[in-house]
Amino acid sequence: MSLAKKTLRDIDPAGKKVFVRVDFNVPLKDGVVGDDTRIRAALPTLQDLLSRGAAVIAASHLGRPKGQVVESLRMAPVAARLQELLGDAVPVKTVTAVRGEAVREAAAALQPGELLVLENLRFEAGETENDPELAEELADLAELFVQDAFGTCHRAHASTAGVPERCKPAVAGLLLEKEIQAFDQAMGNPKQPLVAVIGGAKVSDKILVLETLLEKVDCLLIGGGMAYTFLKAQGHEIGSSLCEEDRLDTAREVLAEAVARSVELMLPTDHVVADRFAEDAATQTVNGDIPEGWMGLDIGPETQAAYAARLADAGTVIWNGPMGVFELEPFSHGTSCVAQALAQSDAMSVVGGGDSVAAIKKNGVEAKIGHISTGGGAFLELLEGKELPGIAQLDYIDSK
Ligand code: ADP
Ligand code: MG
């Protein structure tokens, strides 16, 4: 498996107008950008294009304005932050619309080495509807398309799928390339053993991921709320833990499939349980069955040690989904243990999912992880083996 798609290296952007779909969907507070990780993540692609003499039109969505202009979701604060990061040598211009005369004029006037930030794409209803007219209008602004918004590639929107369908060549940016390469290395050509750690709240969110992983992994470690549906399916008492009664059969099928494929599927053997879902709840650690009136909110120390041992010996690790309710301190230890075990392991590690990445950052081990994905939903869909619409529309290496 490989990307097989053209990248920045396959184009000569000098003197061209280049439309770059970036992911500038950052948190804003009182009109100021909070965590600017996503803006920084786009810099390598933007700087590469600018230094090679392109006139760059950068476009992103921001929040959920639902097809209307929402003053608090304008791109101006993002453009201001981008200007700070790029420095004065690169003029960052803005336009307060996504389409129309003002946008066409601003794009036409843009010079090599300059950057224009379009207004929030989702101010236009046609963006999420992949409206052909909007896509056409955006595609007409440029002579080249670069996809770098990995976090939005699972959406078939006008800017992610409609524009690259019409604006050719359409190639992958450096961030997207990094995401795909890390994923391909981990799933397509992994150093053995390949271990997956899957957690989070529900089986139903992750069932396709589990099914796809069973075809590839040597070992599957399950934690989080979804573990209890599995444990109940095995006949354990789970107290008032999260359980999807309508997924018990699914859980049994996954367990049977793991046996059929000789995948070592591990479930928690001990639990941190609470008498209610709260930071100050009464807690205890129990082995095996969970007594009535108690709910499992984290994996226990014995499970932590067993999972950490598998991660220490792994060649490659994929992680998605916390092992417990890590947002609350008493139930954060299982997730921290996995984060630390990954950091200490020599395995090539790939972590994706908003909450899992938050847990990595909370533990301060970002630098020790092979690849931290910028995608939540997009990462999950890759794990499910799906082709993402925002990648599907890019040119193949052998196409002209
Ligand atoms: P990611 O964002 O990394 O893909 P998910 O969104 O699938 O992860 O899962 C994270 C959520 O799962 C968190 O909000 C966490 O509190 C919840 N969760 C984990 N373990 C449990 C549990 N035992 N009971 C209830 N919720 C849980
Ligand atoms: Mg999440």
CSV table of C-alpha atoms and ligand atoms in Angstrom, one decimal:
chain,number,residue,atom,x,y,z
A,1,MET,CA,0.0,0.0,0.0
A,2,SER,CA,1.2,3.5,-0.7
A,3,LEU,CA,-0.3,6.9,-1.4
A,4,ALA,CA,0.2,6.6,-5.1
A,5,LYS,CA,-0.9,10.1,-5.4
A,6,LYS,CA,1.0,13.1,-6.7
A,7,THR,CA,2.5,15.5,-4.1
A,8,LEU,CA,4.0,18.9,-3.9
A,9,ARG,CA,7.2,17.3,-5.3
A,10,ASP,CA,5.4,16.5,-8.6
A,11,ILE,CA,4.5,20.1,-9.5
A,12,ASP,CA,6.2,23.3,-10.4
A,13,PRO,CA,4.1,26.0,-8.7
A,14,ALA,CA,6.3,29.0,-9.8
A,15,GLY,CA,4.2,31.9,-11.0
A,16,LYS,CA,0.9,29.9,-10.5
A,17,LYS,CA,-2.1,30.5,-8.4
A,18,VAL,CA,-2.4,27.6,-6.0
A,19,PHE,CA,-5.6,26.8,-4.1
A,20,VAL,CA,-4.6,25.0,-0.8
A,21,ARG,CA,-7.3,23.4,1.3
A,22,VAL,CA,-6.0,23.7,4.8
A,23,ASP,CA,-7.4,22.8,8.2
A,24,PHE,CA,-7.5,26.0,10.1
A,25,ASN,CA,-10.4,24.8,12.3
A,26,VAL,CA,-8.8,26.0,15.5
A,27,PRO,CA,-10.4,26.9,18.8
A,28,LEU,CA,-11.1,30.7,19.2
A,29,LYS,CA,-11.6,32.5,22.4
A,30,ASP,CA,-12.7,36.1,22.5
A,31,GLY,CA,-11.6,36.6,18.9
A,32,VAL,CA,-8.1,35.1,19.5
A,33,VAL,CA,-6.7,31.8,18.4
A,34,GLY,CA,-6.2,29.3,21.2
A,35,ASP,CA,-4.3,26.2,20.4
A,36,ASP,CA,-2.6,27.0,17.0
A,37,THR,CA,-1.3,23.4,16.3
A,38,ARG,CA,-3.4,23.1,13.1
A,39,ILE,CA,-2.1,26.4,11.7
A,40,ARG,CA,1.5,25.4,12.4
A,41,ALA,CA,0.8,22.0,10.8
A,42,ALA,CA,0.0,23.7,7.6
A,43,LEU,CA,3.1,25.9,7.5
A,44,PRO,CA,5.5,23.4,5.7
A,45,THR,CA,3.2,23.2,2.7
A,46,LEU,CA,2.5,26.9,2.6
A,47,GLN,CA,6.1,27.9,3.0
A,48,ASP,CA,7.2,25.4,0.4
A,49,LEU,CA,4.8,26.8,-2.2
A,50,LEU,CA,5.5,30.5,-1.3
A,51,SER,CA,9.3,29.9,-1.5
A,52,ARG,CA,8.9,28.4,-4.9
A,53,GLY,CA,7.1,31.4,-6.2
A,54,ALA,CA,3.5,30.4,-5.9
A,55,ALA,CA,0.6,32.8,-5.2
A,56,VAL,CA,-1.2,30.9,-2.5
A,57,ILE,CA,-5.0,30.9,-1.8
A,58,ALA,CA,-5.6,29.2,1.5
A,59,ALA,CA,-9.1,28.1,2.5
A,60,SER,CA,-10.6,26.4,5.5
A,61,HIS,CA,-13.8,25.9,7.5
A,62,LEU,CA,-14.0,27.1,11.1
A,63,GLY,CA,-16.6,25.8,13.5
A,64,ARG,CA,-20.1,25.1,12.4
A,65,PRO,CA,-21.7,28.3,11.0
A,66,LYS,CA,-24.2,26.1,9.0
A,67,GLY,CA,-24.3,28.1,5.7
A,68,GLN,CA,-24.6,31.5,7.3
A,69,VAL,CA,-22.2,34.3,8.1
A,70,VAL,CA,-21.4,34.1,11.8
A,71,GLU,CA,-19.4,37.1,13.0
A,72,SER,CA,-17.5,35.2,15.7
A,73,LEU,CA,-16.4,32.6,13.2
A,74,ARG,CA,-14.7,34.9,10.7
A,75,MET,CA,-11.1,33.8,9.5
A,76,ALA,CA,-9.5,37.2,10.4
A,77,PRO,CA,-8.0,36.0,13.8
A,78,VAL,CA,-6.6,32.9,12.0
A,79,ALA,CA,-5.1,35.1,9.3
A,80,ALA,CA,-3.5,37.3,12.0
A,81,ARG,CA,-2.0,34.3,13.7
A,82,LEU,CA,-0.8,33.0,10.3
A,83,GLN,CA,0.9,36.3,9.6
A,84,GLU,CA,2.7,36.1,12.9
A,85,LEU,CA,3.9,32.6,12.1
A,86,LEU,CA,5.0,33.4,8.5
A,87,GLY,CA,6.7,36.7,9.4
A,88,ASP,CA,6.6,40.0,7.6
A,89,ALA,CA,8.3,38.7,4.5
A,90,VAL,CA,5.0,37.0,3.5
A,91,PRO,CA,2.1,39.4,3.0
A,92,VAL,CA,-1.0,37.6,4.3
A,93,LYS,CA,-4.2,39.1,2.8
A,94,THR,CA,-7.8,38.4,3.6
A,95,VAL,CA,-11.1,38.7,1.9
A,96,THR,CA,-14.4,38.7,3.7
A,97,ALA,CA,-16.2,36.3,1.3
A,98,VAL,CA,-15.9,32.8,0.0
A,99,ARG,CA,-17.1,33.6,-3.5
A,100,GLY,CA,-18.1,36.5,-5.8
A,101,GLU,CA,-16.5,39.5,-7.4
A,102,ALA,CA,-14.3,40.6,-4.4
A,103,VAL,CA,-12.8,37.1,-4.1
A,104,ARG,CA,-12.1,36.9,-7.9
A,105,GLU,CA,-10.4,40.3,-7.8
A,106,ALA,CA,-8.3,39.5,-4.7
A,107,ALA,CA,-7.2,36.2,-6.2
A,108,ALA,CA,-6.4,37.8,-9.6
A,109,ALA,CA,-4.3,40.6,-7.9
A,110,LEU,CA,-2.3,38.1,-5.8
A,111,GLN,CA,1.4,38.1,-6.6
A,112,PRO,CA,3.9,35.2,-6.3
A,113,GLY,CA,5.1,34.9,-2.7
A,114,GLU,CA,1.8,36.3,-1.4
A,115,LEU,CA,-0.9,34.5,0.5
A,116,LEU,CA,-4.7,35.1,0.5
A,117,VAL,CA,-6.9,33.6,3.2
A,118,LEU,CA,-10.5,33.1,2.0
A,119,GLU,CA,-13.4,33.6,4.4
A,120,ASN,CA,-14.8,30.6,6.4
A,121,LEU,CA,-15.9,28.1,3.7
A,122,ARG,CA,-18.9,27.0,5.7
A,123,PHE,CA,-20.5,30.4,5.5
A,124,GLU,CA,-21.6,29.0,2.2
A,125,ALA,CA,-24.3,26.3,2.4
A,126,GLY,CA,-22.9,24.8,-0.8
A,127,GLU,CA,-19.7,23.9,1.0
A,128,THR,CA,-21.0,20.9,2.9
A,129,GLU,CA,-23.5,20.1,0.1
A,130,ASN,CA,-20.5,19.8,-2.4
A,131,ASP,CA,-22.5,22.2,-4.6
A,132,PRO,CA,-21.0,22.0,-8.2
A,133,GLU,CA,-21.4,25.8,-8.8
A,134,LEU,CA,-19.5,26.7,-5.7
A,135,ALA,CA,-16.8,24.1,-6.5
A,136,GLU,CA,-16.5,25.5,-10.0
A,137,GLU,CA,-16.2,29.1,-8.8
A,138,LEU,CA,-13.4,28.1,-6.3
A,139,ALA,CA,-11.6,26.0,-8.8
A,140,ASP,CA,-11.6,28.9,-11.3
A,141,LEU,CA,-9.5,30.9,-8.8
A,142,ALA,CA,-6.5,28.7,-9.3
A,143,GLU,CA,-4.4,26.7,-11.6
A,144,LEU,CA,-3.3,24.1,-9.1
A,145,PHE,CA,-4.9,22.4,-6.1
A,146,VAL,CA,-3.1,21.2,-3.0
A,147,GLN,CA,-5.0,19.1,-0.4
A,148,ASP,CA,-3.6,19.5,3.1
A,149,ALA,CA,-6.7,19.4,5.3
A,150,PHE,CA,-6.3,15.7,6.4
A,151,GLY,CA,-8.8,16.2,9.2
A,152,THR,CA,-11.6,17.0,6.7
A,153,CYS,CA,-10.6,14.5,4.0
A,154,HIS,CA,-13.4,12.1,5.1
A,155,ARG,CA,-16.0,14.7,4.0
A,156,ALA,CA,-17.1,15.1,0.4
A,157,HIS,CA,-17.5,18.8,0.5
A,158,ALA,CA,-17.1,21.4,-2.2
A,159,SER,CA,-13.6,22.5,-1.1
A,160,THR,CA,-12.3,19.0,-0.3
A,161,ALA,CA,-13.8,16.9,-3.2
A,162,GLY,CA,-15.5,19.3,-5.7
A,163,VAL,CA,-12.5,21.6,-6.2
A,164,PRO,CA,-9.8,18.9,-6.7
A,165,GLU,CA,-12.2,17.2,-9.2
A,166,ARG,CA,-12.1,20.4,-11.3
A,167,CYS,CA,-8.8,22.1,-10.5
A,168,LYS,CA,-6.0,20.1,-12.0
A,169,PRO,CA,-3.3,19.1,-11.2
A,170,ALA,CA,-4.6,18.3,-7.8
A,171,VAL,CA,-1.9,17.0,-5.4
A,172,ALA,CA,-1.3,16.1,-1.7
A,173,GLY,CA,0.4,18.6,0.6
A,174,LEU,CA,3.2,17.8,3.0
A,175,LEU,CA,0.9,17.2,6.0
A,176,LEU,CA,-1.4,14.9,4.1
A,177,GLU,CA,1.6,13.0,2.7
A,178,LYS,CA,3.0,12.6,6.3
A,179,GLU,CA,-0.4,11.3,7.5
A,180,ILE,CA,-0.7,8.8,4.7
A,181,GLN,CA,2.9,7.6,4.9
A,182,ALA,CA,2.7,7.0,8.7
A,183,PHE,CA,-0.6,5.1,8.3
A,184,ASP,CA,0.7,3.0,5.4
A,185,GLN,CA,3.9,2.2,7.3
A,186,ALA,CA,1.9,1.1,10.4
A,187,MET,CA,-0.9,-0.8,8.6
A,188,GLY,CA,0.6,-1.7,5.2
A,189,ASN,CA,4.1,-2.7,6.1
A,190,PRO,CA,4.3,-3.0,9.9
A,191,LYS,CA,7.3,-4.2,11.9
A,192,GLN,CA,5.8,-7.2,13.8
A,193,PRO,CA,4.2,-7.7,16.2
A,194,LEU,CA,1.5,-5.2,15.3
A,195,VAL,CA,-0.5,-4.2,18.4
A,196,ALA,CA,-3.7,-2.1,18.3
A,197,VAL,CA,-5.1,-0.4,21.4
A,198,ILE,CA,-8.7,0.5,21.0
A,199,GLY,CA,-10.8,2.3,23.6
A,200,GLY,CA,-13.4,5.0,23.9
A,201,ALA,CA,-17.0,5.0,24.9
A,202,LYS,CA,-18.9,2.7,22.6
A,203,VAL,CA,-18.5,-0.5,20.5
A,204,SER,CA,-20.9,0.9,17.9
A,205,ASP,CA,-18.4,3.8,17.2
A,206,LYS,CA,-15.6,1.4,16.6
A,207,ILE,CA,-17.1,-1.8,15.2
A,208,LEU,CA,-15.7,-1.3,11.6
A,209,VAL,CA,-12.3,-0.3,13.0
A,210,LEU,CA,-12.3,-3.5,15.1
A,211,GLU,CA,-13.3,-5.7,12.1
A,212,THR,CA,-10.6,-4.2,9.9
A,213,LEU,CA,-7.9,-4.4,12.5
A,214,LEU,CA,-8.6,-8.1,13.2
A,215,GLU,CA,-7.4,-8.8,9.6
A,216,LYS,CA,-4.1,-7.1,10.3
A,217,VAL,CA,-3.0,-7.1,13.9
A,218,ASP,CA,-1.2,-9.7,16.0
A,219,CYS,CA,-2.7,-8.4,19.2
A,220,LEU,CA,-5.7,-6.2,20.1
A,221,LEU,CA,-6.0,-4.5,23.5
A,222,ILE,CA,-9.5,-3.3,24.3
A,223,GLY,CA,-10.3,-0.8,27.0
A,224,GLY,CA,-12.6,2.1,27.8
A,225,GLY,CA,-16.4,1.9,28.0
A,226,MET,CA,-16.6,-0.5,25.1
A,227,ALA,CA,-14.8,-3.2,27.0
A,228,TYR,CA,-17.9,-3.8,29.2
A,229,THR,CA,-20.1,-4.8,26.3
A,230,PHE,CA,-17.4,-7.4,25.5
A,231,LEU,CA,-17.2,-8.6,29.1
A,232,LYS,CA,-20.9,-8.9,29.4
A,233,ALA,CA,-21.0,-10.9,26.2
A,234,GLN,CA,-18.5,-13.3,27.8
A,235,GLY,CA,-20.9,-13.7,30.7
A,236,HIS,CA,-19.3,-11.4,33.3
A,237,GLU,CA,-21.2,-9.2,35.7
A,238,ILE,CA,-20.5,-5.5,34.8
A,239,GLY,CA,-22.7,-3.6,37.3
A,240,SER,CA,-23.9,-0.3,36.0
A,241,SER,CA,-21.0,0.1,33.5
A,242,LEU,CA,-21.7,1.4,30.0
A,243,CYS,CA,-23.2,-1.4,28.0
A,244,GLU,CA,-24.8,-1.6,24.5
A,245,GLU,CA,-27.2,-4.4,24.9
A,246,ASP,CA,-27.9,-4.4,21.1
A,247,ARG,CA,-24.2,-5.0,20.4
A,248,LEU,CA,-23.7,-8.1,22.5
A,249,ASP,CA,-23.9,-10.3,19.4
A,250,THR,CA,-21.5,-8.0,17.6
A,251,ALA,CA,-19.1,-8.3,20.5
A,252,ARG,CA,-19.4,-12.2,20.3
A,253,GLU,CA,-18.7,-12.1,16.6
A,254,VAL,CA,-15.6,-10.0,17.1
A,255,LEU,CA,-14.4,-12.4,19.9
A,256,ALA,CA,-15.0,-15.4,17.6
A,257,GLU,CA,-13.2,-13.7,14.7
A,258,ALA,CA,-10.2,-13.0,16.8
A,259,VAL,CA,-10.0,-16.7,17.7
A,260,ALA,CA,-10.5,-17.7,14.1
A,261,ARG,CA,-7.6,-15.4,13.0
A,262,SER,CA,-5.4,-16.3,16.0
A,263,VAL,CA,-5.4,-12.7,17.1
A,264,GLU,CA,-4.6,-12.2,20.8
A,265,LEU,CA,-7.6,-10.2,21.9
A,266,MET,CA,-7.2,-8.9,25.5
A,267,LEU,CA,-9.9,-7.5,27.7
A,268,PRO,CA,-9.5,-5.8,31.1
A,269,THR,CA,-9.2,-8.3,34.0
A,270,ASP,CA,-9.5,-5.6,36.7
A,271,HIS,CA,-11.2,-2.3,36.9
A,272,VAL,CA,-11.4,1.0,38.8
A,273,VAL,CA,-15.1,1.2,39.6
A,274,ALA,CA,-17.1,4.1,41.0
A,275,ASP,CA,-20.5,4.4,42.7
A,276,ARG,CA,-21.4,7.2,40.3
A,277,PHE,CA,-20.0,9.1,37.3
A,278,ALA,CA,-18.2,11.9,39.1
A,279,GLU,CA,-14.7,13.0,40.0
A,280,ASP,CA,-15.5,12.7,43.8
A,281,ALA,CA,-17.3,9.4,43.5
A,282,ALA,CA,-16.4,6.6,45.9
A,283,THR,CA,-14.0,4.2,44.1
A,284,GLN,CA,-12.4,0.8,44.5
A,285,THR,CA,-10.4,-1.6,42.4
A,286,VAL,CA,-12.1,-4.9,41.6
A,287,ASN,CA,-10.9,-8.1,39.8
A,288,GLY,CA,-13.2,-10.0,37.5
A,289,ASP,CA,-16.9,-9.3,38.0
A,290,ILE,CA,-18.1,-5.8,38.9
A,291,PRO,CA,-20.6,-5.7,41.8
A,292,GLU,CA,-24.1,-4.2,41.4
A,293,GLY,CA,-24.3,-0.5,41.8
A,294,TRP,CA,-20.7,0.1,40.6
A,295,MET,CA,-19.5,1.2,37.2
A,296,GLY,CA,-16.2,0.5,35.5
A,297,LEU,CA,-14.6,3.8,34.6
A,298,ASP,CA,-10.9,2.8,34.1
A,299,ILE,CA,-8.8,-0.3,33.6
A,300,GLY,CA,-7.2,-1.5,36.8
A,301,PRO,CA,-3.5,-1.9,37.7
A,302,GLU,CA,-3.2,-5.5,36.7
A,303,THR,CA,-4.6,-4.8,33.2
A,304,GLN,CA,-2.4,-1.7,32.9
A,305,ALA,CA,0.7,-3.9,33.5
A,306,ALA,CA,-0.4,-6.5,31.1
A,307,TYR,CA,-1.2,-4.0,28.3
A,308,ALA,CA,2.1,-2.1,29.0
A,309,ALA,CA,4.0,-5.4,28.6
A,310,ARG,CA,2.5,-6.0,25.2
A,311,LEU,CA,3.3,-2.4,24.1
A,312,ALA,CA,6.9,-2.8,25.3
A,313,ASP,CA,7.4,-5.8,23.0
A,314,ALA,CA,5.5,-4.4,20.0
A,315,GLY,CA,7.1,-3.6,16.7
A,316,THR,CA,4.3,-1.3,15.7
A,317,VAL,CA,1.4,0.2,17.7
A,318,ILE,CA,-1.9,1.9,16.6
A,319,TRP,CA,-3.8,3.6,19.3
A,320,ASN,CA,-7.3,5.1,19.2
A,321,GLY,CA,-9.6,5.7,22.2
A,322,PRO,CA,-8.8,6.2,25.9
A,323,MET,CA,-8.8,3.3,28.4
A,324,GLY,CA,-11.1,5.2,30.8
A,325,VAL,CA,-12.8,8.4,31.6
A,326,PHE,CA,-9.5,10.2,31.5
A,327,GLU,CA,-11.1,13.6,31.8
A,328,LEU,CA,-11.6,12.8,35.5
A,329,GLU,CA,-8.4,12.4,37.4
A,330,PRO,CA,-9.3,9.2,39.4
A,331,PHE,CA,-10.0,7.4,36.1
A,332,SER,CA,-7.1,8.8,34.0
A,333,HIS,CA,-4.4,6.4,35.1
A,334,GLY,CA,-5.1,3.6,32.6
A,335,THR,CA,-4.9,6.0,29.7
A,336,SER,CA,-1.8,7.6,31.1
A,337,CYS,CA,-0.2,4.2,31.5
A,338,VAL,CA,-0.8,3.5,27.8
A,339,ALA,CA,0.6,6.9,26.8
A,340,GLN,CA,3.7,6.3,28.9
A,341,ALA,CA,4.1,2.7,27.7
A,342,LEU,CA,4.0,4.0,24.1
A,343,ALA,CA,6.5,6.7,24.8
A,344,GLN,CA,8.9,4.1,26.3
A,345,SER,CA,8.4,1.5,23.7
A,346,ASP,CA,10.7,1.2,20.7
A,347,ALA,CA,7.7,0.5,18.5
A,348,MET,CA,6.7,2.7,15.6
A,349,SER,CA,3.5,4.3,17.1
A,350,VAL,CA,0.6,6.0,15.4
A,351,VAL,CA,-2.0,7.7,17.6
A,352,GLY,CA,-5.3,9.2,16.3
A,353,GLY,CA,-8.5,10.6,17.6
A,354,GLY,CA,-9.2,13.8,19.4
A,355,ASP,CA,-9.4,12.4,22.9
A,356,SER,CA,-6.4,10.0,22.5
A,357,VAL,CA,-4.2,12.8,21.2
A,358,ALA,CA,-5.4,15.0,24.1
A,359,ALA,CA,-4.2,12.3,26.4
A,360,ILE,CA,-0.8,12.1,24.7
A,361,LYS,CA,-0.4,15.9,25.2
A,362,LYS,CA,-1.6,15.8,28.8
A,363,ASN,CA,1.1,13.3,29.5
A,364,GLY,CA,3.7,15.4,27.7
A,365,VAL,CA,5.0,12.6,25.5
A,366,GLU,CA,4.3,14.0,22.0
A,367,ALA,CA,7.9,13.9,21.1
A,368,LYS,CA,8.2,10.2,21.8
A,369,ILE,CA,5.3,9.1,19.5
A,370,GLY,CA,6.1,8.1,15.9
A,371,HIS,CA,3.1,9.9,14.4
A,372,ILE,CA,0.3,11.9,16.0
A,373,SER,CA,-2.5,12.3,13.6
A,374,THR,CA,-4.3,15.6,13.1
A,375,GLY,CA,-7.5,13.8,12.1
A,376,GLY,CA,-10.2,12.4,14.3
A,377,GLY,CA,-13.0,11.1,12.0
A,378,ALA,CA,-10.6,11.0,9.1
A,379,PHE,CA,-8.2,8.8,11.0
A,380,LEU,CA,-11.0,6.4,12.0
A,381,GLU,CA,-12.2,6.1,8.4
A,382,LEU,CA,-8.6,5.3,7.3
A,383,LEU,CA,-8.5,2.6,10.0
A,384,GLU,CA,-11.9,1.3,8.7
A,385,GLY,CA,-10.1,0.8,5.3
A,386,LYS,CA,-12.2,3.4,3.6
A,387,GLU,CA,-11.0,5.7,0.7
A,388,LEU,CA,-11.4,9.3,1.8
A,389,PRO,CA,-13.2,11.6,-0.7
A,390,GLY,CA,-10.6,14.3,-0.2
A,391,ILE,CA,-7.8,11.9,-1.2
A,392,ALA,CA,-9.7,10.0,-3.9
A,393,GLN,CA,-9.9,13.2,-6.1
A,394,LEU,CA,-6.2,13.8,-6.1
A,395,ASP,CA,-4.1,12.8,-9.2
A,396,TYR,CA,-2.4,9.4,-9.3
A,397,ILE,CA,1.3,9.4,-9.8
A,398,ASP,CA,1.1,7.8,-13.2
A,399,SER,CA,-1.7,10.0,-14.5
A,400,LYS,CA,-0.9,12.9,-16.7
B,1,ADP,P1,-11.1,9.5,20.4
B,1,ADP,O1,-11.5,10.9,20.5
B,1,ADP,O2,-9.6,9.3,20.8
B,1,ADP,O3,-11.4,8.8,19.1
B,1,ADP,P2,-13.4,8.5,21.7
B,1,ADP,O4,-14.1,9.8,21.4
B,1,ADP,O5,-13.9,7.3,21.0
B,1,ADP,O6,-11.8,8.7,21.6
B,1,ADP,O7,-13.6,8.1,23.3
B,1,ADP,C1,-13.3,9.0,24.3
B,1,ADP,C2,-14.4,9.0,25.3
B,1,ADP,O8,-14.7,7.7,25.9
B,1,ADP,C3,-14.0,9.9,26.5
B,1,ADP,O9,-14.9,11.0,26.6
B,1,ADP,C4,-14.1,9.0,27.7
B,1,ADP,O10,-14.6,9.6,28.8
B,1,ADP,C5,-15.0,7.9,27.2
B,1,ADP,N1,-14.8,6.7,28.0
B,1,ADP,C6,-13.7,6.0,28.1
B,1,ADP,N2,-13.8,5.0,29.0
B,1,ADP,C7,-15.1,5.0,29.5
B,1,ADP,C8,-15.9,4.3,30.4
B,1,ADP,N3,-15.3,3.2,31.0
B,1,ADP,N4,-17.1,4.6,30.6
B,1,ADP,C9,-17.7,5.7,30.0
B,1,ADP,N5,-17.0,6.5,29.1
B,1,ADP,C10,-15.7,6.1,28.8
B,2,MG,MG,-13.5,11.7,20.8
